[in-house]
Coordinates of N, CA and C and ligand atoms in Angstrom, one line a residue:
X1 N 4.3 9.3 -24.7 CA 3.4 8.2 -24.3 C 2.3 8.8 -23.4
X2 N 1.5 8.3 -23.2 CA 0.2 8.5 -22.2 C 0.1 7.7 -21.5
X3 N 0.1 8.6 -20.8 CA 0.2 7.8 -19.2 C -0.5 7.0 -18.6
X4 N -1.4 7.5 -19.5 CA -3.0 6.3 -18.9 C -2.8 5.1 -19.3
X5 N -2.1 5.0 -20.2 CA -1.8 3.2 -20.5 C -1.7 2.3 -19.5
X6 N -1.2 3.0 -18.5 CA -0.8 2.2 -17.3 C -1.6 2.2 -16.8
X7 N -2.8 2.6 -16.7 CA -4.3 2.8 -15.8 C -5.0 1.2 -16.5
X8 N -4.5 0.8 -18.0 CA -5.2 -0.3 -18.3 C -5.1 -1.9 -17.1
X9 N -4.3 -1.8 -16.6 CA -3.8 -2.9 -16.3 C -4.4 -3.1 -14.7
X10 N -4.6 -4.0 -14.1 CA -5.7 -3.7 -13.1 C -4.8 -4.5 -12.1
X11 N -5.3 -4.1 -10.8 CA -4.2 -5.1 -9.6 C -5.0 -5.4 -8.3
X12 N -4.7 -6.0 -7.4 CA -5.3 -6.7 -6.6 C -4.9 -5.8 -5.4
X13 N -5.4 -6.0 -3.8 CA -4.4 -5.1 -3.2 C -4.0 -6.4 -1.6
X14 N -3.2 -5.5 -1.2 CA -2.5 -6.5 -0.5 C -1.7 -6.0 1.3
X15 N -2.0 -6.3 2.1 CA -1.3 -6.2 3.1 C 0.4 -7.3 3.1
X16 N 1.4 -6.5 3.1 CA 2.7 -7.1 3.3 C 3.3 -7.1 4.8
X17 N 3.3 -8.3 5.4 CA 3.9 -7.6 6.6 C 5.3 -8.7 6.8
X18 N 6.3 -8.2 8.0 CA 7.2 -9.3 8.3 C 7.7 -8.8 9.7
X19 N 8.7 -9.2 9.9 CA 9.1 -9.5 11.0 C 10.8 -9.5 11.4
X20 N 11.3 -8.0 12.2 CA 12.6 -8.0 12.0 C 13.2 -8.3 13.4
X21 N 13.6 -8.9 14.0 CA 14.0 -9.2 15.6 C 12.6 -8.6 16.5
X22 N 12.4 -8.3 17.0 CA 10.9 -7.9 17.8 C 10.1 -7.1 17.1
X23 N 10.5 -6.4 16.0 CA 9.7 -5.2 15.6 C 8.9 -5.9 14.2
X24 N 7.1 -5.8 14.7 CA 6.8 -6.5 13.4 C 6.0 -5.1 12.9
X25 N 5.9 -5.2 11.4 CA 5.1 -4.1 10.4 C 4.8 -4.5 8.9
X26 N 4.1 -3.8 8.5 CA 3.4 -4.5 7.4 C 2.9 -2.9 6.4
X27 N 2.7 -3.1 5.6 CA 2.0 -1.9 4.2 C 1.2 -2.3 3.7
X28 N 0.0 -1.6 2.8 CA -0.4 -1.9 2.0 C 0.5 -1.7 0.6
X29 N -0.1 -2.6 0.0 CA 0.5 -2.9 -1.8 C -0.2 -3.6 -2.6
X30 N 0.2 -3.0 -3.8 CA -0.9 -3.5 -5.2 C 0.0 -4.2 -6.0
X31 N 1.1 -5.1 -5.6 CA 2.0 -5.7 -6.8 C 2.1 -6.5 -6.5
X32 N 1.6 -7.6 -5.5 CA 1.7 -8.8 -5.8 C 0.9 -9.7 -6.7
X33 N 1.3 -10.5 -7.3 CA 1.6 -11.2 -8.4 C 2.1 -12.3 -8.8
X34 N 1.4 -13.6 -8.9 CA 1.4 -15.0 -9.0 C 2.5 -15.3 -10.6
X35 N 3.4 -15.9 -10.0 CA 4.4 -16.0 -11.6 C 4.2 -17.7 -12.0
X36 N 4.6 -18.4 -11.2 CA 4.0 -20.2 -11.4 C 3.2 -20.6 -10.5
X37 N 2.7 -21.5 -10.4 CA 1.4 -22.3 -9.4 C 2.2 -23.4 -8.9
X38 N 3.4 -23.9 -9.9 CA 3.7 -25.2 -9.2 C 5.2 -25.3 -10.0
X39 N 6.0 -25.1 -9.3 CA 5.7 -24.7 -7.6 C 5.0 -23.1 -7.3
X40 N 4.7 -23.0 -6.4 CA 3.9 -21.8 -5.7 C 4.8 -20.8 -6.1
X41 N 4.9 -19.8 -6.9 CA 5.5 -18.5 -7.1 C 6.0 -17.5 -7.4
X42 N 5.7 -16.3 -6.5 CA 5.0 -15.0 -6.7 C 6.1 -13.9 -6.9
X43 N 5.4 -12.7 -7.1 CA 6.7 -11.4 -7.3 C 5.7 -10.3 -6.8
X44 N 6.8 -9.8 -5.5 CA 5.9 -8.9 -5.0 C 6.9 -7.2 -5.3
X45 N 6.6 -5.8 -5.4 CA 7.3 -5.1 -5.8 C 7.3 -3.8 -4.6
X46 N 8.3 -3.6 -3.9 CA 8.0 -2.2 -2.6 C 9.0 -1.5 -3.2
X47 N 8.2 0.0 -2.7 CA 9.0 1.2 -2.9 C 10.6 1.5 -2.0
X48 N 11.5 1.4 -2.0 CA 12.8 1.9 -1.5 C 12.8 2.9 0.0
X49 N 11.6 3.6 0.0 CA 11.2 4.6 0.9 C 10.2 3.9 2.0
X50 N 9.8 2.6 1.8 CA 9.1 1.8 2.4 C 9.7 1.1 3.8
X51 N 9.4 1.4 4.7 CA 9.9 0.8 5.9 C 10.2 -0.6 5.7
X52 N 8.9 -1.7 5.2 CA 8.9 -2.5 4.9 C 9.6 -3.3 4.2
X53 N 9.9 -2.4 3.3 CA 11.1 -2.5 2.2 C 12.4 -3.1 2.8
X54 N 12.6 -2.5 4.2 CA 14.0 -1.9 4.5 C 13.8 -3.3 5.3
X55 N 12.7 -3.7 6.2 CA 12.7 -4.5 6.8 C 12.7 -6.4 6.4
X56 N 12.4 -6.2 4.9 CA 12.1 -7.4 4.1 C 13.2 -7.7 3.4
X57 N 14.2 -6.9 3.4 CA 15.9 -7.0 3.0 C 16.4 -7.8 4.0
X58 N 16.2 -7.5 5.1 CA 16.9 -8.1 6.3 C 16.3 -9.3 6.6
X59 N 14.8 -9.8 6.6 CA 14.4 -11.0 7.1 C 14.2 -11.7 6.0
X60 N 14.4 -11.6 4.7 CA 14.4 -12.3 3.8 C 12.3 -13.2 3.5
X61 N 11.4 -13.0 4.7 CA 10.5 -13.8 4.5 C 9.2 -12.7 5.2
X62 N 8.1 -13.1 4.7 CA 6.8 -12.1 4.7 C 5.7 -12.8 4.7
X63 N 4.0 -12.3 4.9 CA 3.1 -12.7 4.7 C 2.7 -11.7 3.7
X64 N 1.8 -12.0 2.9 CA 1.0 -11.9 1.8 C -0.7 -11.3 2.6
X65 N -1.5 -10.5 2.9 CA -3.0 -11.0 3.5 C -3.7 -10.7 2.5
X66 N -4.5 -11.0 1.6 CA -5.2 -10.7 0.3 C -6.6 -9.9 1.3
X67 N -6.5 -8.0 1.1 CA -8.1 -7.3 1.1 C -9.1 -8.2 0.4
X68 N -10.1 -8.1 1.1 CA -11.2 -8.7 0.4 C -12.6 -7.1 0.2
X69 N -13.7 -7.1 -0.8 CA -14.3 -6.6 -0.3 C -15.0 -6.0 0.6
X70 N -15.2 -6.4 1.6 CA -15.5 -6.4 3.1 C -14.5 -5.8 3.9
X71 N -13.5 -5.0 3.2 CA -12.1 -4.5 4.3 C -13.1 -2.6 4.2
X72 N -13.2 -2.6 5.6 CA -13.1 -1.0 5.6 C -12.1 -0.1 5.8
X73 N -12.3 1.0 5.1 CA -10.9 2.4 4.9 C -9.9 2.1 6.1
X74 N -10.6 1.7 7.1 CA -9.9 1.7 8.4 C -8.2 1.0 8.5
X75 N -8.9 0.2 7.4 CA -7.6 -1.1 7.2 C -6.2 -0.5 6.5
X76 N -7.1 0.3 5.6 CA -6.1 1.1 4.2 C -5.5 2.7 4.8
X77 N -5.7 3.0 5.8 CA -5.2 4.1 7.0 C -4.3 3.7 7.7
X78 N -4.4 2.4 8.6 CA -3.5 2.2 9.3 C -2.8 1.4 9.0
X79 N -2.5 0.5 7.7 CA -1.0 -0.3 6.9 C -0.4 0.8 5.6
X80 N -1.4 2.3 5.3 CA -1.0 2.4 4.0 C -0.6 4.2 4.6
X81 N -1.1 4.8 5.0 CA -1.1 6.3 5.2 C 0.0 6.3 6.6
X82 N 0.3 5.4 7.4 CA 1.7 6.0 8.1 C 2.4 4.8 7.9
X83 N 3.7 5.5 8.3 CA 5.1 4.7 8.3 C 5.2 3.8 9.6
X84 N 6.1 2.7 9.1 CA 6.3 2.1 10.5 C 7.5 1.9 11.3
X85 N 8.3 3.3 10.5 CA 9.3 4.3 11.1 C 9.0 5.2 12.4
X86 N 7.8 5.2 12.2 CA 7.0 6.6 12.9 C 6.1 6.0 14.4
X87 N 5.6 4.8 14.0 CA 4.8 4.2 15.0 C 5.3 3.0 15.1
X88 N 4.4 2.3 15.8 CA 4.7 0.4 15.3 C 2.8 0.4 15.2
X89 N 2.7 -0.6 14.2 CA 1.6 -0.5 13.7 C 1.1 -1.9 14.2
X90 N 1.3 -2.4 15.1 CA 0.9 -3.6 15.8 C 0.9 -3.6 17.0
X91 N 1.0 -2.1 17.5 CA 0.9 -2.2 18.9 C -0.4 -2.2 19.5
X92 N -1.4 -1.3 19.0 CA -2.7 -1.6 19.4 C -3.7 -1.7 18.5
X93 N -3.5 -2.9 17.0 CA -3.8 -3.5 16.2 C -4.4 -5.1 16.7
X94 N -5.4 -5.5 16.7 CA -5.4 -7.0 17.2 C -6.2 -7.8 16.1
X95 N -6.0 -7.5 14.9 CA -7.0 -8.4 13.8 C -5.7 -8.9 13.2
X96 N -5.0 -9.4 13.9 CA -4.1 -10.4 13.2 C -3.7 -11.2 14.2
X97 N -3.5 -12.3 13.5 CA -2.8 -13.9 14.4 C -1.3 -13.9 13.9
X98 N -0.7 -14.8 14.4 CA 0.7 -14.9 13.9 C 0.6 -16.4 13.4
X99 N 0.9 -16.5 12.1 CA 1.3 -17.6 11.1 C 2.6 -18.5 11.5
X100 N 2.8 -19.3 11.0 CA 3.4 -20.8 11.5 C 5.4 -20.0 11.2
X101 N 5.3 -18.8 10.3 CA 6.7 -18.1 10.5 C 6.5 -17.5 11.2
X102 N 6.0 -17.2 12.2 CA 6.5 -15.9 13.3 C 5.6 -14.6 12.6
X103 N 5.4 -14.6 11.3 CA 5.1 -13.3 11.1 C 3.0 -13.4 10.9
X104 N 3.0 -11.8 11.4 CA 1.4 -11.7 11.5 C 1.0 -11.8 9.8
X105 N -0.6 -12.0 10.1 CA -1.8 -12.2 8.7 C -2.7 -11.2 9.1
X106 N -3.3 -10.7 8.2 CA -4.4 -10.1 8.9 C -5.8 -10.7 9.2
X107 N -6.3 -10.9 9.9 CA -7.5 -11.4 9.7 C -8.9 -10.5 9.5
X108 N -9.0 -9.3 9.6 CA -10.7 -8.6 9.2 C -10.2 -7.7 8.2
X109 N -10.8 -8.4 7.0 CA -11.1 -7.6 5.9 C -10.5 -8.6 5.0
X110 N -9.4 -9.3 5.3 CA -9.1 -10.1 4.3 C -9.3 -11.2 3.9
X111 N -9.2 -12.3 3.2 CA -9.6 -13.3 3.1 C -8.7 -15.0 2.6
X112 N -7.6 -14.6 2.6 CA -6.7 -15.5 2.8 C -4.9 -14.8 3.2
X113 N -4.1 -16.0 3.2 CA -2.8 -15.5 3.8 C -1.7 -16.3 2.5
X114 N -0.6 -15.7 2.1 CA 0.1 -16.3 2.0 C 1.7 -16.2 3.0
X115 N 2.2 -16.8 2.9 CA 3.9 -17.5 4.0 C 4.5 -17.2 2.7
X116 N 5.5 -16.2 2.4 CA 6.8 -16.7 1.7 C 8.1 -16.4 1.8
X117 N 8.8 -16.8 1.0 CA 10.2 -16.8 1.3 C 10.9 -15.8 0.4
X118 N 11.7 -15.3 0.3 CA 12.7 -14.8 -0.7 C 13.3 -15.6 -1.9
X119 N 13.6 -15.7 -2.8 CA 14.3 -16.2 -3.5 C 15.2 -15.9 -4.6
X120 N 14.7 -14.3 -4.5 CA 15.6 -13.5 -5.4 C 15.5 -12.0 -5.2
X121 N 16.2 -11.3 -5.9 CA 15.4 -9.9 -5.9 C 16.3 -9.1 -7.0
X122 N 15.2 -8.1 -7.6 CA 16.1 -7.3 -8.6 C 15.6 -5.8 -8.3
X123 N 17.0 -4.8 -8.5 CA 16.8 -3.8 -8.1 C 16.6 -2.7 -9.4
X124 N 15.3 -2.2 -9.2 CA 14.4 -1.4 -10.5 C 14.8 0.2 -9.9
X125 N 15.8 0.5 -9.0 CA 15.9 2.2 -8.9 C 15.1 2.5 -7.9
X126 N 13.9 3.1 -8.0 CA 13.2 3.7 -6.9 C 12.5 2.2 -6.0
X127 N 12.6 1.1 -6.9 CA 12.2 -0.1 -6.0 C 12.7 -1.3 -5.9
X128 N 12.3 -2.6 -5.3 CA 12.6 -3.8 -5.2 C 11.7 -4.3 -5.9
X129 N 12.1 -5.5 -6.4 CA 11.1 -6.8 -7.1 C 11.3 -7.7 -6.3
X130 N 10.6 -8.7 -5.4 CA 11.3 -9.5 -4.7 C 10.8 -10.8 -5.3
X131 N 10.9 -12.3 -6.1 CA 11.1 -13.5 -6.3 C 10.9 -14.1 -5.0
X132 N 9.5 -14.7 -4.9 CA 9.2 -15.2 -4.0 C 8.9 -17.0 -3.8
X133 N 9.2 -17.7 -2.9 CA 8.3 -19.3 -3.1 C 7.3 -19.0 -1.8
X134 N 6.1 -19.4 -2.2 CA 5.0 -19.7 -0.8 C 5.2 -20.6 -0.5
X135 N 5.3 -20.8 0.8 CA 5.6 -22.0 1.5 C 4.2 -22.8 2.5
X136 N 3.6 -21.6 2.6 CA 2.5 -21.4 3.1 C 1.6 -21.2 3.2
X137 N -0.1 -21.1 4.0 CA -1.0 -20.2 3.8 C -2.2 -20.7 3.8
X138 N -3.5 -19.9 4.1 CA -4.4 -20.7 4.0 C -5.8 -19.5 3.7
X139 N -6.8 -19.8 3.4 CA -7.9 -19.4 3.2 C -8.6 -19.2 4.3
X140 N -9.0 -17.8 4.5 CA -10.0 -17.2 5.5 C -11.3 -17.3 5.4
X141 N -11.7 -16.2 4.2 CA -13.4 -16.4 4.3 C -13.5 -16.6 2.6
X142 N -14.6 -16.3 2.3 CA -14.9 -16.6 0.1 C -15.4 -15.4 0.3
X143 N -14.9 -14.1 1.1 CA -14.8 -12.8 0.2 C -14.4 -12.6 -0.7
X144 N -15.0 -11.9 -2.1 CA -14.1 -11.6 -3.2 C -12.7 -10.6 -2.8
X145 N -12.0 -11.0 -3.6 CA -10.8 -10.2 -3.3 C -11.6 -9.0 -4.5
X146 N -10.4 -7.6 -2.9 CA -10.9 -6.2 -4.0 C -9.8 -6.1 -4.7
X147 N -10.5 -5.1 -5.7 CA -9.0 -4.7 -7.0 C -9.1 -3.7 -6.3
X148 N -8.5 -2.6 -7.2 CA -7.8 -1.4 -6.8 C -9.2 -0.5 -7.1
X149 N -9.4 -0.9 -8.4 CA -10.9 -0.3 -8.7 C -12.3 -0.4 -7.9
X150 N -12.4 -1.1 -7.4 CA -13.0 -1.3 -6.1 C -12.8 -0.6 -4.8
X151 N -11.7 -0.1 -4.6 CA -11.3 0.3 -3.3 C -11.8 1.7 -4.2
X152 N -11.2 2.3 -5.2 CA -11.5 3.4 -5.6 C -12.8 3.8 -5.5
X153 N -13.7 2.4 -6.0 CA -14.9 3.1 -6.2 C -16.2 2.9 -5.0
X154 N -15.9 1.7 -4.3 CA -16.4 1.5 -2.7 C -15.9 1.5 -1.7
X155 N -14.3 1.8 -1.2 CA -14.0 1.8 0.2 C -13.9 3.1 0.6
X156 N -13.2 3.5 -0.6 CA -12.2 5.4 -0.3 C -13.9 6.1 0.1
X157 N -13.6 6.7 1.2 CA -14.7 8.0 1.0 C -14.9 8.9 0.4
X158 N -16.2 9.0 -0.8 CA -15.9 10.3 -1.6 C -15.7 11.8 -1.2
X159 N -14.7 12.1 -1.6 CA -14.5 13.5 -1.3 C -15.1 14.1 -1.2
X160 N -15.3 15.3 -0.1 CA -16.3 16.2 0.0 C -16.0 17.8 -0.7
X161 N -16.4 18.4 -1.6 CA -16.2 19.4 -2.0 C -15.8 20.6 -1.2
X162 N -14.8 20.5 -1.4 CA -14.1 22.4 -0.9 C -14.1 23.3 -0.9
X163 N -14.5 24.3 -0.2 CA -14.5 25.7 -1.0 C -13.4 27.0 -0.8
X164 N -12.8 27.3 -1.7 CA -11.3 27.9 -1.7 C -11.8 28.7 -2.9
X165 N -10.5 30.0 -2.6 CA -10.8 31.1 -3.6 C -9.9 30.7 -4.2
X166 N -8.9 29.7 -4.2 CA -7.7 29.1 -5.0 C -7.9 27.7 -5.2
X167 N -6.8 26.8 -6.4 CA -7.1 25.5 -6.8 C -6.7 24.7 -6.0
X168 N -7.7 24.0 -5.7 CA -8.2 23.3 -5.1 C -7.4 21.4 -5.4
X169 N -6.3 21.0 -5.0 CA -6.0 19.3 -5.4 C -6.0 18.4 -4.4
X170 N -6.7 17.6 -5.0 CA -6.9 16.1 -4.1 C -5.9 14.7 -4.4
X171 N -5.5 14.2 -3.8 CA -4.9 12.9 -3.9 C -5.5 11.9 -3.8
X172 N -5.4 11.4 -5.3 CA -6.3 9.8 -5.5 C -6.9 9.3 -4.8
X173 N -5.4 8.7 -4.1 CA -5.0 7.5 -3.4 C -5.8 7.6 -1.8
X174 N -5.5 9.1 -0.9 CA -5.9 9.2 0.6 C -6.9 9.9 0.5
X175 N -7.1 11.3 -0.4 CA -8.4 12.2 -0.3 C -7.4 13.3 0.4
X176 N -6.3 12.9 0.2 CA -5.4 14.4 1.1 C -5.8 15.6 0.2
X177 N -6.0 17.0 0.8 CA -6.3 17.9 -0.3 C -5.3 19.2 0.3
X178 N -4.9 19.8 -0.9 CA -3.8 20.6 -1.3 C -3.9 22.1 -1.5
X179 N -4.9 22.9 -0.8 CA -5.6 23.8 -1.4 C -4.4 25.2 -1.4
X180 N -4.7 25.5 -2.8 CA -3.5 26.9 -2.8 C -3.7 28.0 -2.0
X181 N -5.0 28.3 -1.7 CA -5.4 29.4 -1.3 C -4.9 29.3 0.2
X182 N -4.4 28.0 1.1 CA -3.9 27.9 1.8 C -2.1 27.7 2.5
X183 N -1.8 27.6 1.2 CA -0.4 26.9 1.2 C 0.6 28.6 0.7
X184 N 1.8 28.0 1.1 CA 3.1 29.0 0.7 C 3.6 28.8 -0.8
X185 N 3.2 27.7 -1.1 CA 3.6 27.8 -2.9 C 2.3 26.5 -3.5
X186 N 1.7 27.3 -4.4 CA 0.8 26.9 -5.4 C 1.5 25.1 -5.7
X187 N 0.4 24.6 -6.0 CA 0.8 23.1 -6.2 C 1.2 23.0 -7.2
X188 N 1.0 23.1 -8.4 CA 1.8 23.3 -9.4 C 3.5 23.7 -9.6
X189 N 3.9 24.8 -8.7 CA 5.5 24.8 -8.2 C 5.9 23.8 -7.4
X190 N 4.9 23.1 -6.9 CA 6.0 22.3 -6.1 C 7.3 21.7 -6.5
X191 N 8.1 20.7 -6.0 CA 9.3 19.9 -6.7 C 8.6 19.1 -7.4
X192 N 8.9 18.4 -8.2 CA 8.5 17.4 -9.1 C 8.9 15.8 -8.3
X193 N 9.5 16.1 -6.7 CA 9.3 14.8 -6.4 C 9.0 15.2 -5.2
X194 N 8.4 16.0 -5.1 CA 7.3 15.9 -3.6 C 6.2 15.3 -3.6
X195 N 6.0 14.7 -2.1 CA 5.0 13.3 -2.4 C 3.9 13.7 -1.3
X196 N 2.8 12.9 -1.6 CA 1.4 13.7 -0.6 C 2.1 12.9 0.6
X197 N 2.1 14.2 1.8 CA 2.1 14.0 3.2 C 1.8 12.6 4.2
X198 N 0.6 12.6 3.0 CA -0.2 11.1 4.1 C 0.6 10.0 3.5
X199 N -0.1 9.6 2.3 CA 0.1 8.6 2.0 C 1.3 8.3 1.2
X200 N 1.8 9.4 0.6 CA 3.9 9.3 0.3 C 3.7 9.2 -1.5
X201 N 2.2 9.3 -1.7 CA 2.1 8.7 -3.5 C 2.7 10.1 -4.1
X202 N 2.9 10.3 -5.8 CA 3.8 11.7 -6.3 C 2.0 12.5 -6.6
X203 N 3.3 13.3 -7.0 CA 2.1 14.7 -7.4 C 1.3 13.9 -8.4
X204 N 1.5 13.3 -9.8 CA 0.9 12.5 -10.5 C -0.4 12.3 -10.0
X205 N -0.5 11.7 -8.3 CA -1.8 11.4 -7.9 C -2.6 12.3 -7.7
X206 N -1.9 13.6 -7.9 CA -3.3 14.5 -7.6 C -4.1 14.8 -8.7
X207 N -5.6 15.2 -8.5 CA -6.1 16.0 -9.8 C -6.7 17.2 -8.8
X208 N -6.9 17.9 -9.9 CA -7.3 19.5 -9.6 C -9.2 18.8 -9.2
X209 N -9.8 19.9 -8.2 CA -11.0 19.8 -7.8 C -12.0 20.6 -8.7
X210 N -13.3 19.2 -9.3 CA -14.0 20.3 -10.5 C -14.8 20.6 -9.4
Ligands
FE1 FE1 -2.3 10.8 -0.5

C-alpha cells in the first residue's frame, strides 16, 4: 500500500485538555471528529504515550479548544512539543479560562470550546478512541478553524537550510533536524520506533533535506 493514501484525508487541529485532582494539562491533536449533531457527539483519538491520554482515563471528561488561523507556533510548542510529565503546562500559561467543568479552554488562537464527557472508549494498540457526548461549549471568535494543511503551510516556520557534509533530516511536524554528520548513528539505523525528540512523531515524519 502507499502510504500517502492517508495524506488524502484532511483534519482539523485541536487543543485537548483536562483535569486530574489539581494537576491540569492539555495536547495538541488532529482527531477530533463530530460523529452525530443530535445528540452532540464526537470521537476524539490520543496516543498511549500521551500524558493526556493517561490523564483522560482517570477523569473521564475534557475540553475540546478548536486552533483557529490566527494561532501562532507559540501555541503548537507549548501543548504539542513537551510533555506534561515533564512540566505543568499551565503554570505560566494565562490564555485560558476555566469552563463550567473545572477544566481550562484556551482562549488565543482558538475560536471556540467544546465540554465533554466520556462515553465509551476502544482500545486500537498504540492508542485510545474515546466516544464522547458534548455537554457544552461555546463560540469564541469567527476565526476560521486551521487544518493541518494550514498549520503546515502558514504557521510552522520554514525551515532554514543546513549545511552538513552528511544527510541532513527534518521532522514534518516540529522542524527538529537530525543531521548525520553530527550524530553517533546515521538516521537511517536508527530503531524503527524511535521518535523525534521534540515532538514524540516516528521516523516516517522525517524527510531527507534537498
Ligand atoms: Fe518533531
Amino acid at each position: 500500500m502507499d502510504k500517502k493514501v492517508m495524506y488524502s484525508l484532511t483534519y482539523g487541529l485541536y487543543v485537548i485538555t483536562t483535569v486530574d485532582g489539581d494537576k491540569k494539562n492539555g495536547c495538541i491533536m488532529n482527531t477530533a471528529m463530530q460523529q452525530t449533531s443530535d445528540p452532540s457527539c464526537i470521537s476524539v483519538t490520543l496516543n498511549k504515550t500521551d500524558y493526556t491520554e493517561y490523564m483522560l482515563e482517570r477523569s473521564g471528561k475534557f475540553n475540546i479548544s478548536t486552533i483557529s488561523e490566527k494561532a501562532d507556533f507559540s501555541l503548537f510548542k507549548h501543548f504539542g512539543f513537551q510533555s506534561g510529565r515533564d512540566i505543568d503546562k499551565f503554570a505560566d500559561f494565562t490564555d485560558y479560562k476555566e469552563a463550567a467543568n473545572g477544566i481550562p479552554y484556551i482562549t488565543k488562537g482558538c475560536n471556540a470550546y467544546l465540554s465533554c464527557e466520556v462515553a465509551d472508549k476502544i482500545d486500537l494498540g498504540t492508542h485510545v478512541l474515546f466516544i464522547a457526548n458534548v455537554i457544552d461549549g461555546e463560540v469564541i471568535s469567527t476565526d476560521p478553524s486551521a487544518s493541518y494543511a494550514y498549520y503546515q503551510a502558514n504557521i510552522k516556520p520554514a525551515a532554514k537550510k543546513v549545511e552538513s557534509t552528511g544527510k541532513v533530516w527534518v521532522c514534518k511536524i516540529c522542524g527538529y533536524v537530525y543531521d548525520d554528520s553530527k550524530e553517533a548513528v546515521p538516521f537511517e539505523q536508527l530503531p524503527n520506533d524511535w521518535t523525534c525528540p521534540i515532538c514524540k512523531h516516528p521516523k516516517s515524519d522525517f524527510v531527507l533535506q534537498s
